[in-house]
CSV table of C-alpha atoms and ligand atoms in Angstrom, one decimal:
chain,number,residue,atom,x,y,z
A,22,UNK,CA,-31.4,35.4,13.4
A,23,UNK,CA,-30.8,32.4,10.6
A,24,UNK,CA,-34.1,31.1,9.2
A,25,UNK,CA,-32.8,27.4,11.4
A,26,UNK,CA,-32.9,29.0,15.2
A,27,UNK,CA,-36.5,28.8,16.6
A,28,UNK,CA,-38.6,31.7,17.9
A,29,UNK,CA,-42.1,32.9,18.8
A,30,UNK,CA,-44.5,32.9,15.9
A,31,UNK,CA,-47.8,34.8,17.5
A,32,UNK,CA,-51.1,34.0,15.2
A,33,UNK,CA,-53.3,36.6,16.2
A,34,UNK,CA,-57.1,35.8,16.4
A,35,UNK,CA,-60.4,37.5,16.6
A,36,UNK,CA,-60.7,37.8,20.7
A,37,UNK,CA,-63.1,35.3,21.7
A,38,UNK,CA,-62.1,32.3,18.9
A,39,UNK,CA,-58.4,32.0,20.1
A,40,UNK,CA,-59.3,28.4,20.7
A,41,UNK,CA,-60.7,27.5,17.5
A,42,UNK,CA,-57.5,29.1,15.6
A,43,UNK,CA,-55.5,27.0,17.8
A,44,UNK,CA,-57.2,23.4,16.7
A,45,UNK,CA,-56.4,25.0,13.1
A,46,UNK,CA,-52.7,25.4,13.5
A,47,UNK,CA,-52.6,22.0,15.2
A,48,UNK,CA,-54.2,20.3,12.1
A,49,UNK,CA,-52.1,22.0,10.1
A,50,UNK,CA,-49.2,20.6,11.7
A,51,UNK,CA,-48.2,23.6,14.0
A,52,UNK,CA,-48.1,20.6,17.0
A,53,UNK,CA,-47.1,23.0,19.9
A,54,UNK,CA,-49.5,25.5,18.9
A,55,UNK,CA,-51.1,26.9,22.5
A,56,UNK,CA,-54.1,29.4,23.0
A,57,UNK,CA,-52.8,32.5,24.7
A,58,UNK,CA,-55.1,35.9,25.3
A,59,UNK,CA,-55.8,37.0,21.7
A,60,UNK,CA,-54.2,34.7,19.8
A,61,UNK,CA,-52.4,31.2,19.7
A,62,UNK,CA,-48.4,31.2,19.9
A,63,UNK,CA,-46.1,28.1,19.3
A,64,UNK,CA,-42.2,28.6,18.6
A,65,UNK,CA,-40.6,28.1,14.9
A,66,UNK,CA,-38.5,29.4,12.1
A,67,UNK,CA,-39.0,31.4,9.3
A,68,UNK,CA,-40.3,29.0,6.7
A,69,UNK,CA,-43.3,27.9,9.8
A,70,UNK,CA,-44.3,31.6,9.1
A,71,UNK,CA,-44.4,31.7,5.3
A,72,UNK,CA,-46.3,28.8,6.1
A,73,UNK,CA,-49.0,30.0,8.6
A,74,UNK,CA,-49.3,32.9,6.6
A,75,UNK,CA,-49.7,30.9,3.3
A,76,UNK,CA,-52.5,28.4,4.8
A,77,UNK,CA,-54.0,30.0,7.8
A,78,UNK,CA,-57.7,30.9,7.1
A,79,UNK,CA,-58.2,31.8,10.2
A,80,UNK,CA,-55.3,33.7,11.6
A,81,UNK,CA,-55.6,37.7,11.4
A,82,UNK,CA,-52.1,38.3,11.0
A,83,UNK,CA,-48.5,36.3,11.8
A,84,UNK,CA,-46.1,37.9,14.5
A,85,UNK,CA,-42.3,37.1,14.5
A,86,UNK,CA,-40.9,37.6,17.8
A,87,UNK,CA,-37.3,39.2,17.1
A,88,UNK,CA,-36.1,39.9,20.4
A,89,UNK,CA,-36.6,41.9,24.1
A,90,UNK,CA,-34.8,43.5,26.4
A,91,UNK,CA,-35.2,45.8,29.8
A,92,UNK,CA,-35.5,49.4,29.4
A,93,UNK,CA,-36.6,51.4,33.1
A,94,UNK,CA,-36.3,55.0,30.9
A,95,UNK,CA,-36.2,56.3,27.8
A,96,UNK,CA,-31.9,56.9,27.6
A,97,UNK,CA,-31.7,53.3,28.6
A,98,UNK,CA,-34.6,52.7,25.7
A,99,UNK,CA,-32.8,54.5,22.7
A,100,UNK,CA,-29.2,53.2,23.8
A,101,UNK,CA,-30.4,50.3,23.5
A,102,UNK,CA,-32.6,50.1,20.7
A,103,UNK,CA,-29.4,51.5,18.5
A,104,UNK,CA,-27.8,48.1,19.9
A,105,UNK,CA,-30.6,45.7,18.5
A,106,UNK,CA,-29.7,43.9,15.5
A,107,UNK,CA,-32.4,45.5,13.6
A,108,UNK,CA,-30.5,44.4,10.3
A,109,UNK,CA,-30.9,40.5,10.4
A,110,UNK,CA,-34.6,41.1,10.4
A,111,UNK,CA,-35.3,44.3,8.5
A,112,UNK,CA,-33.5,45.6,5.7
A,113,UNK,CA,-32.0,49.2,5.1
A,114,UNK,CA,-34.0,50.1,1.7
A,115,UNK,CA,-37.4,48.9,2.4
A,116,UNK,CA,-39.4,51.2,4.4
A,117,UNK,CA,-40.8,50.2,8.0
A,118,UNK,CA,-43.3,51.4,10.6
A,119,UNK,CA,-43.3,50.9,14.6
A,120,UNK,CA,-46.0,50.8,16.8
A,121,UNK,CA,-45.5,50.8,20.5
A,122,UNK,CA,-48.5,49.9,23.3
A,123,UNK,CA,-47.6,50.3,27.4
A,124,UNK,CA,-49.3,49.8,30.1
A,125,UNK,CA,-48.9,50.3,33.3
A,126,UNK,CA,-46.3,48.0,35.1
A,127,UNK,CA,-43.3,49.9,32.7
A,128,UNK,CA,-42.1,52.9,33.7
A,129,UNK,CA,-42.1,54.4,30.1
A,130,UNK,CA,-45.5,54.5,29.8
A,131,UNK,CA,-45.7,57.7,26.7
A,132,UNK,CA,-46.1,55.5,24.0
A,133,UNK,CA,-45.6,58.1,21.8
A,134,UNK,CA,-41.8,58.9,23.1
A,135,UNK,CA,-41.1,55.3,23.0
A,136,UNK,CA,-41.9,54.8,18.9
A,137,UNK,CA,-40.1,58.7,18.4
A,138,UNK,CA,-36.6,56.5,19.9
A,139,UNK,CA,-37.2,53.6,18.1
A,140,UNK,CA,-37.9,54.7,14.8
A,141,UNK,CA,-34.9,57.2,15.3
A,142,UNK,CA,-32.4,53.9,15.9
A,143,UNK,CA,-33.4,52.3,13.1
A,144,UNK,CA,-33.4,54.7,11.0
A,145,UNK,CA,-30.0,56.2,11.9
A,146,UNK,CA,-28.4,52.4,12.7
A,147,UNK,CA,-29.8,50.4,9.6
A,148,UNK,CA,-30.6,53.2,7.5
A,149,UNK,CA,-34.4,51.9,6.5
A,150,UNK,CA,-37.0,55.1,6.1
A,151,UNK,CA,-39.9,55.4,8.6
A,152,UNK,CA,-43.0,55.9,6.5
A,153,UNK,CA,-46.7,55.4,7.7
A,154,UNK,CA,-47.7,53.4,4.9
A,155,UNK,CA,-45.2,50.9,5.3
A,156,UNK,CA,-45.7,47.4,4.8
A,157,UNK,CA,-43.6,45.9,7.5
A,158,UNK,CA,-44.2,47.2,10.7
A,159,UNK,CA,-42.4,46.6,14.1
A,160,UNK,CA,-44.8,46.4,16.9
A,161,UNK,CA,-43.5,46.5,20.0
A,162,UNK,CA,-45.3,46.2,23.5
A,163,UNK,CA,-43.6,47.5,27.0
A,164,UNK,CA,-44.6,44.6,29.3
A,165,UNK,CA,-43.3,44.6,33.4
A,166,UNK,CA,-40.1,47.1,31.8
A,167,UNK,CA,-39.4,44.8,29.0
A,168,UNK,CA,-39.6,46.0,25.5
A,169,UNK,CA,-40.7,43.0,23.5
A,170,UNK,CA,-40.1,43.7,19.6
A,171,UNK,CA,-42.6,41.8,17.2
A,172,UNK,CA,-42.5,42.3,13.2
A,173,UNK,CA,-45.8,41.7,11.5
A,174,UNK,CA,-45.0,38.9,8.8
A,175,UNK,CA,-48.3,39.4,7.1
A,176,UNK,CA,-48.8,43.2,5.9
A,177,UNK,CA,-52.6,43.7,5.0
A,178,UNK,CA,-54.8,41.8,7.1
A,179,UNK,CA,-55.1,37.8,6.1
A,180,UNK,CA,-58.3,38.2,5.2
A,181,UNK,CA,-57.5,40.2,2.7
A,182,UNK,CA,-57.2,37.0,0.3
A,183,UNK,CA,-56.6,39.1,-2.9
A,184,UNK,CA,-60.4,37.8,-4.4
A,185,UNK,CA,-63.3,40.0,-3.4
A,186,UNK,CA,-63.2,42.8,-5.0
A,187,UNK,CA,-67.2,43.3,-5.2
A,188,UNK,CA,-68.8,43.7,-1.5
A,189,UNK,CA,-72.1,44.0,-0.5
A,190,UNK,CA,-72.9,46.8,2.3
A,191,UNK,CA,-71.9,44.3,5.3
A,192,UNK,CA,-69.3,41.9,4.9
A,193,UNK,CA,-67.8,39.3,7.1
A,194,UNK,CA,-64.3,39.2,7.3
A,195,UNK,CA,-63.0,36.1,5.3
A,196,UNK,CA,-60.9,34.9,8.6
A,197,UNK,CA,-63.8,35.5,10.5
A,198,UNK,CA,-66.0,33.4,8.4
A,199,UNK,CA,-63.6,30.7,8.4
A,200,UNK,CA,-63.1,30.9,12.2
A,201,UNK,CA,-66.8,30.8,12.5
A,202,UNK,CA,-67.2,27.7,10.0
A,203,UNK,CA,-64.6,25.7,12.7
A,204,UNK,CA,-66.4,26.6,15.6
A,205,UNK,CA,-69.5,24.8,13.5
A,206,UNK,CA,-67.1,21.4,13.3
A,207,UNK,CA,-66.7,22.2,9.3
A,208,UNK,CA,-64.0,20.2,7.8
A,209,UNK,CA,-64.5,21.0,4.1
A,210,UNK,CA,-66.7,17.6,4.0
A,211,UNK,CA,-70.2,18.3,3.8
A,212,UNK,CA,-71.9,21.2,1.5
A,213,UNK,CA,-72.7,24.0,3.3
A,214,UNK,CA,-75.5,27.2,2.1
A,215,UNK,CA,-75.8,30.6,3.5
A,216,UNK,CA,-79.1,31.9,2.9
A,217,UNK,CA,-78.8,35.6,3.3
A,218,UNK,CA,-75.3,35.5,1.3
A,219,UNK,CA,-74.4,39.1,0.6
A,220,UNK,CA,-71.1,38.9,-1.2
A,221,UNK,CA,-70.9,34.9,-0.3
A,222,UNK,CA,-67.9,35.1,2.3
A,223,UNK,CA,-69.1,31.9,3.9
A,224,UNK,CA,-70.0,29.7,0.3
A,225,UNK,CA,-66.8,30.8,-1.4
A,226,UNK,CA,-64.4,30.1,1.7
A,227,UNK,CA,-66.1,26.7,2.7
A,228,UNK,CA,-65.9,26.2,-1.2
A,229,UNK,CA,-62.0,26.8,-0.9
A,230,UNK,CA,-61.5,24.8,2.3
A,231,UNK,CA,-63.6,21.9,0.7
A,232,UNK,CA,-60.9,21.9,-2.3
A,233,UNK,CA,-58.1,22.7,0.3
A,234,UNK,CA,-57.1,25.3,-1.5
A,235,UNK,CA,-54.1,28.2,0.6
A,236,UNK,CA,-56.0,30.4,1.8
A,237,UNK,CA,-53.0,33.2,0.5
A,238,UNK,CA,-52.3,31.8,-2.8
A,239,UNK,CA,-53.0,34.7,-4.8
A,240,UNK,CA,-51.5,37.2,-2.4
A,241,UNK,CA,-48.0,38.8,-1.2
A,242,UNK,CA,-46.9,39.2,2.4
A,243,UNK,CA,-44.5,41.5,4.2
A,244,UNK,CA,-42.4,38.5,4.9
A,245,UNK,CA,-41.4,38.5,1.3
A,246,UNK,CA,-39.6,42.1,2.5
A,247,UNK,CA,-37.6,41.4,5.3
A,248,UNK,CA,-33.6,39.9,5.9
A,249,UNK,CA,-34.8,36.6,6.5
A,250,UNK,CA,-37.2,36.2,3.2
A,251,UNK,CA,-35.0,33.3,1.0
A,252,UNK,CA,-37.1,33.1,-2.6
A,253,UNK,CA,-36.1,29.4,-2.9
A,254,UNK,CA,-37.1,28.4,0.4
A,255,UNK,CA,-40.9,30.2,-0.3
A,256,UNK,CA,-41.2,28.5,-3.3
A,257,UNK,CA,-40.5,25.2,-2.0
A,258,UNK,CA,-43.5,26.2,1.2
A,259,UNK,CA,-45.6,26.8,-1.8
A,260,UNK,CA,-45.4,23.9,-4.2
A,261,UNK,CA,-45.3,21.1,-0.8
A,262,UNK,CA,-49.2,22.2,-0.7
A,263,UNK,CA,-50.9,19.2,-2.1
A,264,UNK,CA,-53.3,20.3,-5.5
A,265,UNK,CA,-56.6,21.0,-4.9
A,266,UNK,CA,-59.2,18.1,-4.6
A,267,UNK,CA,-62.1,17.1,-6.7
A,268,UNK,CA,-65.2,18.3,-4.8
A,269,UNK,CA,-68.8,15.8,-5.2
A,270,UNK,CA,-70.4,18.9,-3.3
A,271,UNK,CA,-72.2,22.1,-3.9
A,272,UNK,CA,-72.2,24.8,-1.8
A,273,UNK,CA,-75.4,27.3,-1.7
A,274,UNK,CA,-75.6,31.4,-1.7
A,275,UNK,CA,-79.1,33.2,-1.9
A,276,UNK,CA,-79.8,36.2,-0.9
A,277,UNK,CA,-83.1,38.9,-1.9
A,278,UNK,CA,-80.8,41.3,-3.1
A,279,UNK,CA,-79.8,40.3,-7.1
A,280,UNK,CA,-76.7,42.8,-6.7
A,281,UNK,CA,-75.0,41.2,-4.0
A,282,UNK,CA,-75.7,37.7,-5.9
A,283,UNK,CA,-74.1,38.6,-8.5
A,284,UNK,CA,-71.2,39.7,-6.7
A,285,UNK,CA,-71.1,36.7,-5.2
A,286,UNK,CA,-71.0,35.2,-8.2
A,287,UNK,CA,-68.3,37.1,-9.6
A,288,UNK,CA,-66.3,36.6,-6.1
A,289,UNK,CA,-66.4,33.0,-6.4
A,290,UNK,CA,-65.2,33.3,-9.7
A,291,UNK,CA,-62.0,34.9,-9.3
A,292,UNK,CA,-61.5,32.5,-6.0
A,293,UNK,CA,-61.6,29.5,-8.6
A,294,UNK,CA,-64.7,27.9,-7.0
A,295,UNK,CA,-67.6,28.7,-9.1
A,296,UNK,CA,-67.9,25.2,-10.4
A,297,UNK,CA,-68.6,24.2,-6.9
A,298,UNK,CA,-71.1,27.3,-6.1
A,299,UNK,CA,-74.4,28.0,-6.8
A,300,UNK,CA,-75.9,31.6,-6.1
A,301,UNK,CA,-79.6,32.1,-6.4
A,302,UNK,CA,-81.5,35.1,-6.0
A,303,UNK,CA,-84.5,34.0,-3.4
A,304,UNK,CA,-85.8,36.0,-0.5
A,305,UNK,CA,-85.2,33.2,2.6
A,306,UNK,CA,-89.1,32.5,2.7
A,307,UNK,CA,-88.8,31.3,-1.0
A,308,UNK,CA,-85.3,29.0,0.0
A,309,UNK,CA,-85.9,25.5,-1.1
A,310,UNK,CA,-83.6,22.9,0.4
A,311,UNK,CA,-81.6,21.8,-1.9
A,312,UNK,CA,-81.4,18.0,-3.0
A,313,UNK,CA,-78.6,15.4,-1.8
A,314,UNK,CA,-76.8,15.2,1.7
A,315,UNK,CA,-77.2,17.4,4.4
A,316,UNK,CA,-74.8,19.9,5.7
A,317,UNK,CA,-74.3,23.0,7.3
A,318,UNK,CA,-76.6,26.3,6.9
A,319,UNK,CA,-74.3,29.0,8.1
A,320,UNK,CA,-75.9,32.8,8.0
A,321,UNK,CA,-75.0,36.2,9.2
A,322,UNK,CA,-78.5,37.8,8.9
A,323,UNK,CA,-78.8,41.5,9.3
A,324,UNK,CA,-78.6,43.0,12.8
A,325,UNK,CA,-78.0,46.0,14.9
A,326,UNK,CA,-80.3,48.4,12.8
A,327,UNK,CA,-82.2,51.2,14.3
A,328,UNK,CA,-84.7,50.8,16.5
A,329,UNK,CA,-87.3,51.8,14.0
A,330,UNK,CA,-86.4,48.6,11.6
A,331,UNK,CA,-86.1,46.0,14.8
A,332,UNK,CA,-90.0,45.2,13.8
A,333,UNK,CA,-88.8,44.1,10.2
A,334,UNK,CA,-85.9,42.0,11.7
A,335,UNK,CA,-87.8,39.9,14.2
A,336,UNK,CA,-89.8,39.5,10.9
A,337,UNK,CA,-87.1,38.3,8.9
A,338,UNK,CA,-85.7,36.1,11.9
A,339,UNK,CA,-88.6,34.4,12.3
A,340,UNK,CA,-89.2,33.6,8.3
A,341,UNK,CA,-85.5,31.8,8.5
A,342,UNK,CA,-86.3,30.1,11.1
A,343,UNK,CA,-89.2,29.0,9.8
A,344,UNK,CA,-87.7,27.5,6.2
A,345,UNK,CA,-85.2,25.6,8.3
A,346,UNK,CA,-87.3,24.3,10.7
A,347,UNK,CA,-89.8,23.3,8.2
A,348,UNK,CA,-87.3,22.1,5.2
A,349,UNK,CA,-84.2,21.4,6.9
A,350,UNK,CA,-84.3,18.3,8.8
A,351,UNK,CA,-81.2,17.1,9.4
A,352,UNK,CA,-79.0,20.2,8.1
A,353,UNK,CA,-77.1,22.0,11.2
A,354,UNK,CA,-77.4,25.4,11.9
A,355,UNK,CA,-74.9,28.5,13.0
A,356,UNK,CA,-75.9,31.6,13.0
A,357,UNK,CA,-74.3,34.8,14.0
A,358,UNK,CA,-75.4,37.8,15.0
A,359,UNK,CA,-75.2,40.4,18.2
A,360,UNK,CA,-79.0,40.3,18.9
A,361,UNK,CA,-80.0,37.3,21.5
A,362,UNK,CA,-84.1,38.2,21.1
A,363,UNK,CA,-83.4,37.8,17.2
A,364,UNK,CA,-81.7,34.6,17.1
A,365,UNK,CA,-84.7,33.2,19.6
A,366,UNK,CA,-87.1,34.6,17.0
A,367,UNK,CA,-86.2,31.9,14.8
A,368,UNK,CA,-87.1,29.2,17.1
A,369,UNK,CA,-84.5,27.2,16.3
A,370,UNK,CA,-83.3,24.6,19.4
A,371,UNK,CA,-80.1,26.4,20.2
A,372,UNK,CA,-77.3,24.4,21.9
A,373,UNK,CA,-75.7,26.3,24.9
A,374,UNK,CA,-74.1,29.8,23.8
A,375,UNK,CA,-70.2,30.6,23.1
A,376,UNK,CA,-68.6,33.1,24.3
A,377,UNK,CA,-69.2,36.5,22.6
A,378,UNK,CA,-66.4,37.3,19.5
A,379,UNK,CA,-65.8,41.0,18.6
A,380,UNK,CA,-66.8,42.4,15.0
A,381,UNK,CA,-66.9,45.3,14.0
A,382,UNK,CA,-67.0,47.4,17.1
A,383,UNK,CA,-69.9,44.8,18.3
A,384,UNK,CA,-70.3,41.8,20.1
A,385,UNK,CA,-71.7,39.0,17.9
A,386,UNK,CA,-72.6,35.2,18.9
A,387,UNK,CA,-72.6,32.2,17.4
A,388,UNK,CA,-76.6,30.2,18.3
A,389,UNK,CA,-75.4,26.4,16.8
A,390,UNK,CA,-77.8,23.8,16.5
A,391,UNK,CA,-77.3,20.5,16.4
A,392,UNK,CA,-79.1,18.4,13.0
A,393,UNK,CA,-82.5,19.7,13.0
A,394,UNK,CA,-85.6,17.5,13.9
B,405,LIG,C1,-75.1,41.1,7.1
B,405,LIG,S1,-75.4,40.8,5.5
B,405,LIG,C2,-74.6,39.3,5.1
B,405,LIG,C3,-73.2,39.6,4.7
B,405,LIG,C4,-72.5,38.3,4.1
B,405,LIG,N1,-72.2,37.4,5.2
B,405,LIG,C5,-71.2,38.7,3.4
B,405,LIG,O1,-70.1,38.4,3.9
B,405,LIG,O2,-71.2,39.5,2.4
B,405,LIG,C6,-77.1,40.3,5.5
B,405,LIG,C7,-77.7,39.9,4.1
B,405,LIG,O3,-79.0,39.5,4.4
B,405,LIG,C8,-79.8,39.8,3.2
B,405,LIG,N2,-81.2,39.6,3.6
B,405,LIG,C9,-81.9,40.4,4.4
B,405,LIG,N3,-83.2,39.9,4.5
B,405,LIG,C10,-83.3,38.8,3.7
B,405,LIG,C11,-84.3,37.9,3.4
B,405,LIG,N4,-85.5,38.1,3.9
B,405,LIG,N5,-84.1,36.9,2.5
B,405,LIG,C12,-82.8,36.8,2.0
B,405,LIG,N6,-81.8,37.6,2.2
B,405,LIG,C13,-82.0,38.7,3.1
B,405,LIG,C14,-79.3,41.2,2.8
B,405,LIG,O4,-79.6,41.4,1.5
B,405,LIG,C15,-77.8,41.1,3.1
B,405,LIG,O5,-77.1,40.8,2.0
């Protein structure tokens, strides 16, 4: 495979926001980019996935598709696997991993046989060591009796943007975050404040999309390990991406807890955003609005606590929805959480509800409103 001939790139998305990844890619020029279960998949070349992976904020991780082919049983599966041309992907002295899922319509369904031949053939064809830790890992899924081989470009998860080092006891995923700012219409042109901030996931990355900053500039990839990785051709992805913009906005953290602001803070810092940031330690009762144009107040209030704490949460629900309502005029509203009675509790006048997006082993919402009364 050359980095000129064109092949699947697969952005994988958190289920349930597949569509709103896919208006992402589009905007950032991926044209053909289509929604698919679980993620959004357009055809390219190698520099398109230095690319994604480089500016994607909402992507979960970038999957080259590197080839297929039939296998009815497991001799058929290792004879041909030793045939693959594992080399002009992978190469022989950087270590890999493989993970195999099969379902039913294959007749090699043991999962656990299929990655034992696979590893084996590339181990004893190209000569690169298997190693659980790996950073590039072959994923491979047994469809209808096709074996479809994937490598995962991006190595630790995208939203791993190499910033946040300090996090509070319940953090939102950066990509989710960024995913959820879409799905509010956010286009980096309007200030936007989170009012129970914890370690500021949603101030620092609208901050950074505001600036149009990559979302992967201060991090490496597995890419940057594989056959097709050409050093000049990276740098020239990286320097086309225009310099960061001049920003007449502010965007807004508070939360009650003075650790997690100061995390925040220092999060925001090491983003290079805290010229555009302000975090303020203020319970949501005490959250004054803050002067100039209206935006977006985005929050991810606490949720899914013991039964014994729900009476304290409705509590807390219904004091933020009682500073928007009464100093928010105009200022939209998204807020996410996995508890329908609590985001009622606000009394804020929800638009009609998305679909539910997995988070961390729950299901969570997004309640939108549209400018407030
Ligand atoms: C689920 S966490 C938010 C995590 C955040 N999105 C992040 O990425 O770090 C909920 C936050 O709400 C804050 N909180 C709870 N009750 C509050 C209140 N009444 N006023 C302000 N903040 C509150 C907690 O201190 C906690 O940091």
């Amino acid at each position: 495979m050359n980095t000129e001939t064109p092949f699947e790139i697969f952005l994988v998305a958190t289920p349930g926001l597949e569509q709103v990844l896919c208006q992402e890619a589009r905007t950032l020029g991926f044209l053909q980019a289509r929604q698919v279960p679980g993620g959004v998949s357009f055809d390219g070349t190698w520099p398109d996935v230095w690319r994604a992976n480089l500016l994607l904020r909402g992507a979960t991780r970038v999957l080259a598709r590197i080839g297929s082919f039939r296998a009815f049983h497991l001799a058929q599966l290792d004879k041909r696997a030793r045939k693959f041309p594992w080399g002009e992907t992978l190469l022989s002295d950087v270590p890999v991993k493989v993970e195999v899922v099969t379902n039913k319509k294959s007749k090699i369904y043991h999962a656990g046989a299929a990655t034992e031949r696979i590893e084996r053939a590339i181990t004893e064809e190209l000569g690169a060591p298997i190693s659980p830790d790996a950073e590039v890992t072959v994923k491979v899924r047994i469809d209808d009796n096709t074996c479809i081989f994937s490598v995962d470009t991006s190595g630790e998860g995208l939203h791993k943007r190499g910033h946040k080092v300090a996090v509070g006891k319940a953090p939102m995923r950066e990509t989710l975050a960024a995913l959820m700012l879409g799905a509010c219409g956010y286009q980096g042109q309007e200030p936007v404040l989170d009012p129970m901030c914890g370690s500021g996931t949603f101030v620092i990355e609208a901050a950074e999309m505001a600036r149009g900053l990559a979302a992967g500039r201060s991090r490496t990839f597995a890419f940057q390990s594989l056959a097709t990785f050409d050093a000049g051709g990276w740098e020239a992805v990286r320097s086309a991406v225009a310099p960061p913009r001049d920003v007449p906005l502010v965007f807004y953290g508070s939360d009650r807890n003075a650790g997690v602001i100061e995390m925040g803070r220092q999060n925001a810092d090491r983003a290079g955003v805290s010229e555009i940031c302000q975090f303020t330690h203020a319970a949501v009762s005490d959250l004054q609005r803050p002067d100039g144009p209206v935006g977006l107040v985005i929050v991810n209030p606490p949720y899914g606590a013991r039964i014994g704490n729900k009476k304290q949460l409705f509590a807390v629900y219904g004091a933020l929805g009682e500073t928007l309502r009464s100093r928010f005029s105009g200022w939209r509203v998204g807020i996410v959480t996995s508890d329908t009675q609590l985001a009622r509790a606000t009394a804020l006048p929800f638009l009609p509800l998305g679909a539910p997006i997995a988070h961390g082993g729950l299901k969570v919402r997004l309640f939108q409103t549209g400018p407030l009364p």
